[in-house]
mmCIF file with all atom_site columns, C-alpha atoms in Angstrom:
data_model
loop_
_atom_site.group_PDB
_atom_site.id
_atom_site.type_symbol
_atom_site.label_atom_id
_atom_site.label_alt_id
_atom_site.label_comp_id
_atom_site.label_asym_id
_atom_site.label_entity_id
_atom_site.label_seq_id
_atom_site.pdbx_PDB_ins_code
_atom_site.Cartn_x
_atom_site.Cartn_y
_atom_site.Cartn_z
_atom_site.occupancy
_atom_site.B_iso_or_equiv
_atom_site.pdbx_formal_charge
_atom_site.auth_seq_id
_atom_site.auth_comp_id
_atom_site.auth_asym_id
_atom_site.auth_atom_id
_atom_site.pdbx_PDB_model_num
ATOM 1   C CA . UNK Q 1 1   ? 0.000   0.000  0.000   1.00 41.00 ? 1   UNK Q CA 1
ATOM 2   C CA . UNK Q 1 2   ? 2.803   2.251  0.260   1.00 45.00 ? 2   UNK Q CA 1
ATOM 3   C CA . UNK Q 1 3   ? 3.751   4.251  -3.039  1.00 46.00 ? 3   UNK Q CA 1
ATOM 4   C CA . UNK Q 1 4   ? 5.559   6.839  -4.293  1.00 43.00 ? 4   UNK Q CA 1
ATOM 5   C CA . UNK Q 1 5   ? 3.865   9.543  -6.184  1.00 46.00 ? 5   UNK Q CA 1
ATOM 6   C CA . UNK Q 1 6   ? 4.551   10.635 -9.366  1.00 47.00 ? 6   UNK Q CA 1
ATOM 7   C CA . UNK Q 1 7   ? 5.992   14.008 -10.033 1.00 41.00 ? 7   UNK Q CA 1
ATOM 8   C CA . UNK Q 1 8   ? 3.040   16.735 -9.763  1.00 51.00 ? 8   UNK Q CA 1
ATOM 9   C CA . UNK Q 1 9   ? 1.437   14.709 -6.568  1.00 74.00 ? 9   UNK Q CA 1
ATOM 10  C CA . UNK Q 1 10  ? 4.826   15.018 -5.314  1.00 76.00 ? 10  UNK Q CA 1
ATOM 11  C CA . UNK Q 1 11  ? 5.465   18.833 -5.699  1.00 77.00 ? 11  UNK Q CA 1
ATOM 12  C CA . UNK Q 1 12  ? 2.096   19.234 -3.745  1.00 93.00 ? 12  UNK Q CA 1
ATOM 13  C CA . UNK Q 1 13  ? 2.357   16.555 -1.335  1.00 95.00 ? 13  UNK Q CA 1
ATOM 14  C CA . UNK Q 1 14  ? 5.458   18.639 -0.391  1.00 96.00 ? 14  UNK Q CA 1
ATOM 15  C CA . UNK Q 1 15  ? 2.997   21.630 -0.156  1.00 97.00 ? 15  UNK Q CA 1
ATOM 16  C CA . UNK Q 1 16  ? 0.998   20.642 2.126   1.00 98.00 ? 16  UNK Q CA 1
ATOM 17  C CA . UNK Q 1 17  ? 3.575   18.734 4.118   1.00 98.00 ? 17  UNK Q CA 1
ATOM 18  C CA . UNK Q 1 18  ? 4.612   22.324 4.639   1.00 98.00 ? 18  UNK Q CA 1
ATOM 19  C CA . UNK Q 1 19  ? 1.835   23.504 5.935   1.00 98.00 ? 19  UNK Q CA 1
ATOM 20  C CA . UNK Q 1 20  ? 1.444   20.661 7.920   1.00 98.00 ? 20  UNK Q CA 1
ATOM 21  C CA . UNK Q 1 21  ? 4.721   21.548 9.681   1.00 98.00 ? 21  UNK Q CA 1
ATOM 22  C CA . UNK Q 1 22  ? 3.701   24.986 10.544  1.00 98.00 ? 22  UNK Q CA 1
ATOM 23  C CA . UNK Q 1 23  ? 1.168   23.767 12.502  1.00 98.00 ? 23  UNK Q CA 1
ATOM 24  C CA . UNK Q 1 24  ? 3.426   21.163 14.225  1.00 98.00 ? 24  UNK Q CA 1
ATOM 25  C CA . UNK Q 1 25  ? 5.697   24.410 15.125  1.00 98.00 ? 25  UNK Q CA 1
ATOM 26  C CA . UNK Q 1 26  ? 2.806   26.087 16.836  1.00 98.00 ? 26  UNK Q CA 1
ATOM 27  C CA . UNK Q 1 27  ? 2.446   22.565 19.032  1.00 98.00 ? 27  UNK Q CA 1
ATOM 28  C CA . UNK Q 1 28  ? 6.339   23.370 19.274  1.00 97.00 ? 28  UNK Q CA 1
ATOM 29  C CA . UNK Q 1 29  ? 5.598   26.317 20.551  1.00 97.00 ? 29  UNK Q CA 1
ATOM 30  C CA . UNK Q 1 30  ? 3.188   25.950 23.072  1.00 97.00 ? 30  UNK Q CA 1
ATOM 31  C CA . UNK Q 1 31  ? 4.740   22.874 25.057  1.00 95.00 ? 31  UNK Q CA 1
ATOM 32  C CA . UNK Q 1 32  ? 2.953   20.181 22.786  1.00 97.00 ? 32  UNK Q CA 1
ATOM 33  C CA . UNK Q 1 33  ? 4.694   17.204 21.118  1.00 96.00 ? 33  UNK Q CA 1
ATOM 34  C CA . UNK Q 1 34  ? 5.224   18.793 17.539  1.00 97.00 ? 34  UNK Q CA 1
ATOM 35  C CA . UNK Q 1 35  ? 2.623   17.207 15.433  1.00 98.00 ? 35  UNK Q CA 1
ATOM 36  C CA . UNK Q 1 36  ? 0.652   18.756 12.614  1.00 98.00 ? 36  UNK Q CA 1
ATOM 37  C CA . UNK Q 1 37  ? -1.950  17.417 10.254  1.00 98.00 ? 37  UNK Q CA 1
ATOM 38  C CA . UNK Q 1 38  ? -4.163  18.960 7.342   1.00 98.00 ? 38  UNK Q CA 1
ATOM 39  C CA . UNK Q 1 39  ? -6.845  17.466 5.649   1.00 98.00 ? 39  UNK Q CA 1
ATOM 40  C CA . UNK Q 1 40  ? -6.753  18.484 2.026   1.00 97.00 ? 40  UNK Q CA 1
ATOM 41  C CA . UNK Q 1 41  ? -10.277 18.244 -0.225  1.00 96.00 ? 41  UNK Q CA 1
ATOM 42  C CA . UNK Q 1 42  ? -9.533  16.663 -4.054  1.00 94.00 ? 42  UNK Q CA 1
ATOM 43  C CA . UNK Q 1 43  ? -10.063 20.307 -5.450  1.00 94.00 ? 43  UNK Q CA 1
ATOM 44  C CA . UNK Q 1 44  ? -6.907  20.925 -3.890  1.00 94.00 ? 44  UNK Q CA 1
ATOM 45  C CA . UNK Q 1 45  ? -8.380  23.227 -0.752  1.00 96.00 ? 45  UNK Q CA 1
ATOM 46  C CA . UNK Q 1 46  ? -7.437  22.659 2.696   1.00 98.00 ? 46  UNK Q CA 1
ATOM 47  C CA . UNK Q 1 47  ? -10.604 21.985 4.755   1.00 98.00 ? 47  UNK Q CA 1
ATOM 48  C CA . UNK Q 1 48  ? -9.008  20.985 8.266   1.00 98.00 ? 48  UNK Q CA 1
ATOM 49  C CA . UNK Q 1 49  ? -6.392  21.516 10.330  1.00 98.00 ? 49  UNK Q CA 1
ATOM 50  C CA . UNK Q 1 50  ? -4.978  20.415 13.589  1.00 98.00 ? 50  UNK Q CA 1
ATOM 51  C CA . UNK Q 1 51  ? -1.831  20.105 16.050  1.00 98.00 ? 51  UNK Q CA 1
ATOM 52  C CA . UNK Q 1 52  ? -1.593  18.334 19.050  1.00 98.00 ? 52  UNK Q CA 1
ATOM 53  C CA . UNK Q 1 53  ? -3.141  19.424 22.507  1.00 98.00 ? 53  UNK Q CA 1
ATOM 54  C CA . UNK Q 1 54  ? -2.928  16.710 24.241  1.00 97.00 ? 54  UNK Q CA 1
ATOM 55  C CA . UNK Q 1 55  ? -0.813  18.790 27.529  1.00 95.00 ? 55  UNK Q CA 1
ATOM 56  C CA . UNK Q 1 56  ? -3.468  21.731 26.911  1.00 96.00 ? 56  UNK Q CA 1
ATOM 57  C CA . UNK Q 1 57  ? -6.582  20.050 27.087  1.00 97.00 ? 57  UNK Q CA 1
ATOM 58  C CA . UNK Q 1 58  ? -5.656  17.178 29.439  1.00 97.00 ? 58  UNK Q CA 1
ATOM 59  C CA . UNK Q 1 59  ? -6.785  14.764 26.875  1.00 98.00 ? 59  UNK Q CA 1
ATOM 60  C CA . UNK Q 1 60  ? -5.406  12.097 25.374  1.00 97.00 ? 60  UNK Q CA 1
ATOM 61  C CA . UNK Q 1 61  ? -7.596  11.909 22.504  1.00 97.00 ? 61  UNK Q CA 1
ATOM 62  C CA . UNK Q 1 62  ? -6.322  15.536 21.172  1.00 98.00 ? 62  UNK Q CA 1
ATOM 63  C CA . UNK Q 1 63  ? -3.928  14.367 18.409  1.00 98.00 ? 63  UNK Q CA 1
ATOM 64  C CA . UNK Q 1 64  ? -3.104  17.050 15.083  1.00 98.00 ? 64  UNK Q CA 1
ATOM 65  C CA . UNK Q 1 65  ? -5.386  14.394 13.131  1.00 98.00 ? 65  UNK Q CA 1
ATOM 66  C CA . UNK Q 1 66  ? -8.607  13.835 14.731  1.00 98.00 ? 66  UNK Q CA 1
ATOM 67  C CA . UNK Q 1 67  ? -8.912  17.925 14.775  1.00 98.00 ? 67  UNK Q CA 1
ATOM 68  C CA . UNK Q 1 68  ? -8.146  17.973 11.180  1.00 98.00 ? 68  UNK Q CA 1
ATOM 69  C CA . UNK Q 1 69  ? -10.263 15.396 10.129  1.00 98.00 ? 69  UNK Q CA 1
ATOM 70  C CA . UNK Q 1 70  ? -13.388 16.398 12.444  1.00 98.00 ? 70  UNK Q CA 1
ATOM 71  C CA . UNK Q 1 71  ? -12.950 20.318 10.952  1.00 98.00 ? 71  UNK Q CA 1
ATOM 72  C CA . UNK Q 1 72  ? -12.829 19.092 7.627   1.00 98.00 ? 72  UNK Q CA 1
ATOM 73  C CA . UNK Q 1 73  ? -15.792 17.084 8.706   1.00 98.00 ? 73  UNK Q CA 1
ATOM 74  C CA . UNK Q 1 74  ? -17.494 20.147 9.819   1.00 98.00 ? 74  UNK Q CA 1
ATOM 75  C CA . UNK Q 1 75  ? -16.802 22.262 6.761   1.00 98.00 ? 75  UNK Q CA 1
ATOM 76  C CA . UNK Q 1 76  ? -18.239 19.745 4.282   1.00 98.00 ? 76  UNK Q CA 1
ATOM 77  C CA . UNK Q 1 77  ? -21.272 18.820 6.205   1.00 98.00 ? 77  UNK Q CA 1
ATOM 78  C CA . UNK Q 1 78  ? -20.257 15.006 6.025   1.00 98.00 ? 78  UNK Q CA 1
ATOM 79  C CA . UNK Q 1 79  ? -18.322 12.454 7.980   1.00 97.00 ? 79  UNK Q CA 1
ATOM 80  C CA . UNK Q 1 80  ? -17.583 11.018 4.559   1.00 97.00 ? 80  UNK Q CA 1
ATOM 81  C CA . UNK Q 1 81  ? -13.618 12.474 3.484   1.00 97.00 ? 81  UNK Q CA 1
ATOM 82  C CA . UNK Q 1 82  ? -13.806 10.350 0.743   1.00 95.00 ? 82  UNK Q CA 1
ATOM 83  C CA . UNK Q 1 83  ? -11.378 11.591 -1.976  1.00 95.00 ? 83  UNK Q CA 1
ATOM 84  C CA . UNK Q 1 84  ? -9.876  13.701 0.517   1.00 97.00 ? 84  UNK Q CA 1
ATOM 85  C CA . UNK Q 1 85  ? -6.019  13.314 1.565   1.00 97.00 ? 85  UNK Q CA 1
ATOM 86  C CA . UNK Q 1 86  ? -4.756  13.794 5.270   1.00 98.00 ? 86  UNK Q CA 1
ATOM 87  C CA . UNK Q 1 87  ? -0.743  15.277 5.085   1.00 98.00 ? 87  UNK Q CA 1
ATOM 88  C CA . UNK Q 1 88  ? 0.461   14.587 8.929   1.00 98.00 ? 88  UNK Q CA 1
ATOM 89  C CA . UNK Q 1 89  ? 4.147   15.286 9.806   1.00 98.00 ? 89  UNK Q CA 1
ATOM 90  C CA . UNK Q 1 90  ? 4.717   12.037 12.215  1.00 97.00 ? 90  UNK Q CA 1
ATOM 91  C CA . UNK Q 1 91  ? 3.434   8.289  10.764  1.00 95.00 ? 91  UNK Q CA 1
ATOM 92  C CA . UNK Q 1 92  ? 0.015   8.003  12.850  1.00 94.00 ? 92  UNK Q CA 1
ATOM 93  C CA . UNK Q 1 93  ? -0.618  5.870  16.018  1.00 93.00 ? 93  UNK Q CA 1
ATOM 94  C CA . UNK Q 1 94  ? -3.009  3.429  15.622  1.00 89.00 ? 94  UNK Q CA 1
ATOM 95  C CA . UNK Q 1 95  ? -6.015  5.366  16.876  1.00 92.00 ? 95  UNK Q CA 1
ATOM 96  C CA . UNK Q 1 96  ? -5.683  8.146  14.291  1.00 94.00 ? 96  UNK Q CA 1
ATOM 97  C CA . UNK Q 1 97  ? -5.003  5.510  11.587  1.00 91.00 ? 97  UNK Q CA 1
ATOM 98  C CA . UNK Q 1 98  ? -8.039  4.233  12.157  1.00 89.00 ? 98  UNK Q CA 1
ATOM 99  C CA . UNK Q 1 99  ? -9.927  7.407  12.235  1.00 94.00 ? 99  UNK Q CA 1
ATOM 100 C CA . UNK Q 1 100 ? -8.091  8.175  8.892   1.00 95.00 ? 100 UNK Q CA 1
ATOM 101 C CA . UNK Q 1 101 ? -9.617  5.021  7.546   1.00 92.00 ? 101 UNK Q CA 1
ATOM 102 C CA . UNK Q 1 102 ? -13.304 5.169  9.354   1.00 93.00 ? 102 UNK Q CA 1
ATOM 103 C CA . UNK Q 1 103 ? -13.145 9.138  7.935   1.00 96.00 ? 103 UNK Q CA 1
ATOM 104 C CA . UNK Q 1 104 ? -12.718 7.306  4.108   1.00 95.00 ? 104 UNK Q CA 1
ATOM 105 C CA . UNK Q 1 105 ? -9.772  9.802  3.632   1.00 96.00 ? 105 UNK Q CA 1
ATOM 106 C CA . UNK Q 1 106 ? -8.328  8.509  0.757   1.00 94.00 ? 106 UNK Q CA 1
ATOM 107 C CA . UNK Q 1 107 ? -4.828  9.041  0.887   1.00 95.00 ? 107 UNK Q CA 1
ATOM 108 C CA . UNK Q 1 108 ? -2.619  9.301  4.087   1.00 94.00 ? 108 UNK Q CA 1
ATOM 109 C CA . UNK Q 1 109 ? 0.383   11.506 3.766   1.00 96.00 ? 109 UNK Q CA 1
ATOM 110 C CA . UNK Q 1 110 ? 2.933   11.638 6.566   1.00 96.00 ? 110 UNK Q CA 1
ATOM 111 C CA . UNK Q 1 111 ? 7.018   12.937 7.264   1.00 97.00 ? 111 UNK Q CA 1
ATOM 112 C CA . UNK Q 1 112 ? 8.970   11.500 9.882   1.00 96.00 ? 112 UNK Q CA 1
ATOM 113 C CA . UNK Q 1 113 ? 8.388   7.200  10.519  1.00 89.00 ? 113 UNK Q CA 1
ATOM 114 C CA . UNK Q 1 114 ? 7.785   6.572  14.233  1.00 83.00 ? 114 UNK Q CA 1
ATOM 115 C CA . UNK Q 1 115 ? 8.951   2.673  14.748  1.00 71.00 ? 115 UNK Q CA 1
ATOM 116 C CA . UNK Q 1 116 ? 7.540   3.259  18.561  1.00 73.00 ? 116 UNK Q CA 1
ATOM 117 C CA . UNK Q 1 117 ? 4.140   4.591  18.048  1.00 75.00 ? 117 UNK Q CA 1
ATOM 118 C CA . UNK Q 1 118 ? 3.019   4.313  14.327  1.00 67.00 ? 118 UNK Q CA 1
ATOM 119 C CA . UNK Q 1 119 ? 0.645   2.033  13.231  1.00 70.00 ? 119 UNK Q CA 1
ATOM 120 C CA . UNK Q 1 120 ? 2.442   -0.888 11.265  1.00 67.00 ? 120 UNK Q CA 1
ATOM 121 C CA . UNK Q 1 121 ? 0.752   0.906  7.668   1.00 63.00 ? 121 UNK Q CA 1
ATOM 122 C CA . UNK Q 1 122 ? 2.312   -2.515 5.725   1.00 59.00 ? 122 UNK Q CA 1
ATOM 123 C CA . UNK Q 1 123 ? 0.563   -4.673 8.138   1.00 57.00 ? 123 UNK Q CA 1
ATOM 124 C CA . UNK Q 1 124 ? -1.952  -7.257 6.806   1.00 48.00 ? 124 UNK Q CA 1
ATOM 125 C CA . UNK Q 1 125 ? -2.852  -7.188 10.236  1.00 54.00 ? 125 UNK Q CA 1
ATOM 126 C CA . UNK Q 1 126 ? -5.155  -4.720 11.867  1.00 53.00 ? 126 UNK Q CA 1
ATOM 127 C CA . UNK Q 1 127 ? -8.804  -3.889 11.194  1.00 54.00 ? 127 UNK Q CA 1
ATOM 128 C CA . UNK Q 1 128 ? -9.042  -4.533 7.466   1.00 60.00 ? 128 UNK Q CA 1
ATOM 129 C CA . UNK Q 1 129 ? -12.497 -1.994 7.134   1.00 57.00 ? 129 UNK Q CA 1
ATOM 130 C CA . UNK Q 1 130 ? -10.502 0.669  8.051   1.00 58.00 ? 130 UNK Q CA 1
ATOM 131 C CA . UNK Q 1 131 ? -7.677  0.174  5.933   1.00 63.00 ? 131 UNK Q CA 1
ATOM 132 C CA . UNK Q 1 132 ? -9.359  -0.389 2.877   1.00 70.00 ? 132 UNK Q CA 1
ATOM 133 C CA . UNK Q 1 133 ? -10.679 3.045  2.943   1.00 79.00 ? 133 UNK Q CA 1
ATOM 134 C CA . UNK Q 1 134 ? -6.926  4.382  2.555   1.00 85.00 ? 134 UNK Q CA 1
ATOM 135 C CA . UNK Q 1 135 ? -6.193  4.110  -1.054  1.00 87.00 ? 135 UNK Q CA 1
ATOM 136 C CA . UNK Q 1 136 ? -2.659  5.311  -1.000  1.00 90.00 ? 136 UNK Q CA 1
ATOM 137 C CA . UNK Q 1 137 ? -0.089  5.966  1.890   1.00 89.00 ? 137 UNK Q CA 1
ATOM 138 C CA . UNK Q 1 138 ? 3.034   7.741  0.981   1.00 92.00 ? 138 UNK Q CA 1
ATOM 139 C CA . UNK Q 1 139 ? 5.737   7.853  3.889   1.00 93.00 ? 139 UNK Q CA 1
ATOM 140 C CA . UNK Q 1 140 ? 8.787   10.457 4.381   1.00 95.00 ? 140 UNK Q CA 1
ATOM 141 C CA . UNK Q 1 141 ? 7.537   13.508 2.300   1.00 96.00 ? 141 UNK Q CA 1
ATOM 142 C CA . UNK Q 1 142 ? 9.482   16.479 4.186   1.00 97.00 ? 142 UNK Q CA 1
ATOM 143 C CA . UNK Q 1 143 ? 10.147  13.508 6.772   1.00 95.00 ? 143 UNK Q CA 1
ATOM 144 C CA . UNK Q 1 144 ? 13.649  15.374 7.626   1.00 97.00 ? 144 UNK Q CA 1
ATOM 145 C CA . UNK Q 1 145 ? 12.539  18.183 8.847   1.00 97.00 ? 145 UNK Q CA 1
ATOM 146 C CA . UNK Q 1 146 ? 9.516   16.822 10.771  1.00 97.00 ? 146 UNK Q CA 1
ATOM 147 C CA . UNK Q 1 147 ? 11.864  14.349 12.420  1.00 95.00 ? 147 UNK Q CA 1
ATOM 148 C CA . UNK Q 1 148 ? 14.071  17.513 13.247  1.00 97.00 ? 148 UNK Q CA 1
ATOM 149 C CA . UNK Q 1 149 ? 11.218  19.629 14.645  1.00 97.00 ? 149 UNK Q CA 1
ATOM 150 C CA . UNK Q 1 150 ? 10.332  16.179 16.999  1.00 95.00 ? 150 UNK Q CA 1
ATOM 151 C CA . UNK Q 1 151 ? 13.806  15.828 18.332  1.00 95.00 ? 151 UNK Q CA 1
ATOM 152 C CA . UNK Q 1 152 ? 14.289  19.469 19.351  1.00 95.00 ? 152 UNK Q CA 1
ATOM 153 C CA . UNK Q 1 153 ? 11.364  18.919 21.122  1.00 95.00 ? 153 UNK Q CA 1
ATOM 154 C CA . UNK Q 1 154 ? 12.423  15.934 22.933  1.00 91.00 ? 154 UNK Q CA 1
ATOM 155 C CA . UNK Q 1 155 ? 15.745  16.979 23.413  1.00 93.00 ? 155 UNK Q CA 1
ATOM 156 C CA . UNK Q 1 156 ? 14.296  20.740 24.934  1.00 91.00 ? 156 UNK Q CA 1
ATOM 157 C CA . UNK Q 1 157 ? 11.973  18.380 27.445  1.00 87.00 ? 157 UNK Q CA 1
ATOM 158 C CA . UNK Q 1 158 ? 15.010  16.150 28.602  1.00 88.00 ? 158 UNK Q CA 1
ATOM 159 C CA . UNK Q 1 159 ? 17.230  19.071 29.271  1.00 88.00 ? 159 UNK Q CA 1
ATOM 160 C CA . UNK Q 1 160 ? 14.647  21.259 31.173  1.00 84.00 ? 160 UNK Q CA 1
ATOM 161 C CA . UNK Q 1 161 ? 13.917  17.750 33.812  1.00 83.00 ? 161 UNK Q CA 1
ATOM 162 C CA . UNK Q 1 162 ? 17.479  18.123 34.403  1.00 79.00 ? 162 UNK Q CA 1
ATOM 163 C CA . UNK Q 1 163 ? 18.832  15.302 32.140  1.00 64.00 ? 163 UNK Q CA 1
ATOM 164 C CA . UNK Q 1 164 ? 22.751  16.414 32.268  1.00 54.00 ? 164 UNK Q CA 1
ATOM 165 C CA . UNK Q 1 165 ? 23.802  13.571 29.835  1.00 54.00 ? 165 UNK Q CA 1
ATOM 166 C CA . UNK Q 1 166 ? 22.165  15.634 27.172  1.00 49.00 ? 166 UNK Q CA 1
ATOM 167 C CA . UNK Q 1 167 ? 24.209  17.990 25.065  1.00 48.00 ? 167 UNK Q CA 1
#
């Protein structure tokens, strides 16, 4: 299920990656793990966007793609994304996978891998309704520079609990 895109997808895949990544600064910013997602309409219009607040709102359910996905929701009038594509700057965790796939977003975007927390995307196992939803997933796009954004964040947390191996 994983593919590379051809040449135009890829020039706006990177586009939207961006934006993505903007919003994963203002998580950044505000004390949040640095994770951004946008939910992108097939006329090319971005129809929802998100970062985490999972610190701010005390709720472990506040991950960059469920806002995305239920603004996008909300501006179309319909829980249906189909034809839509979801750009998110870290490889999701299995809970926003699945709400990718339950949403009927049909392509899944994402930067920087996470081998700790993202859902196994080649996986024939997991919930097969969800995944058949997801037409195409296309891993790394901007992944650099996501990944880069995440570990300055981590690195800025262990340093300020006193960590004095880190440098």
């Amino acid at each position: 299920m994983l593919s590379k895109s051809n040449w135009s997808s890829k020039i706006d895949d990177i586009y939207f990656m961006k934006k993505a990544i903007k919003l994963a600064q203002k998580a950044y910013d505000i004390g949040e793990v640095p994770i951004g997602a946008v939910v992108v309409a097939p006329d090319g219009k971005i129809i929802g966007r998100g970062y985490n607040l999972v610190e701010k709102n005390n709720n472990p359910l506040a991950h960059a793609e469920l806002f995305a996905i239920a603004k996008a929701a909300k501006k179309i009038g319909d829980w249906r994304l189909e034809g839509c594509s979801i750009y998110v700057t870290l490889q999701p965790c299995g809970m926003c996978f699945h709400a990718v796939g339950v949403s009927r977003c049909s392509r899944l975007v994402y930067g920087a891998e996470s081998p700790l927390f993202g859902y196994p995307l080649d996986s024939v196992n997991g919930i097969q309704i969800y995944k058949k939803h997801v037409e195409e997933i296309v891993g790394g796009v901007c992944g650099e520079q996501a990944a880069k954004l995440l570990k300055c964040f981590f690195k800025k947390r262990r340093i300020e609990k006193g960590d004095r191996d880190e440098k």
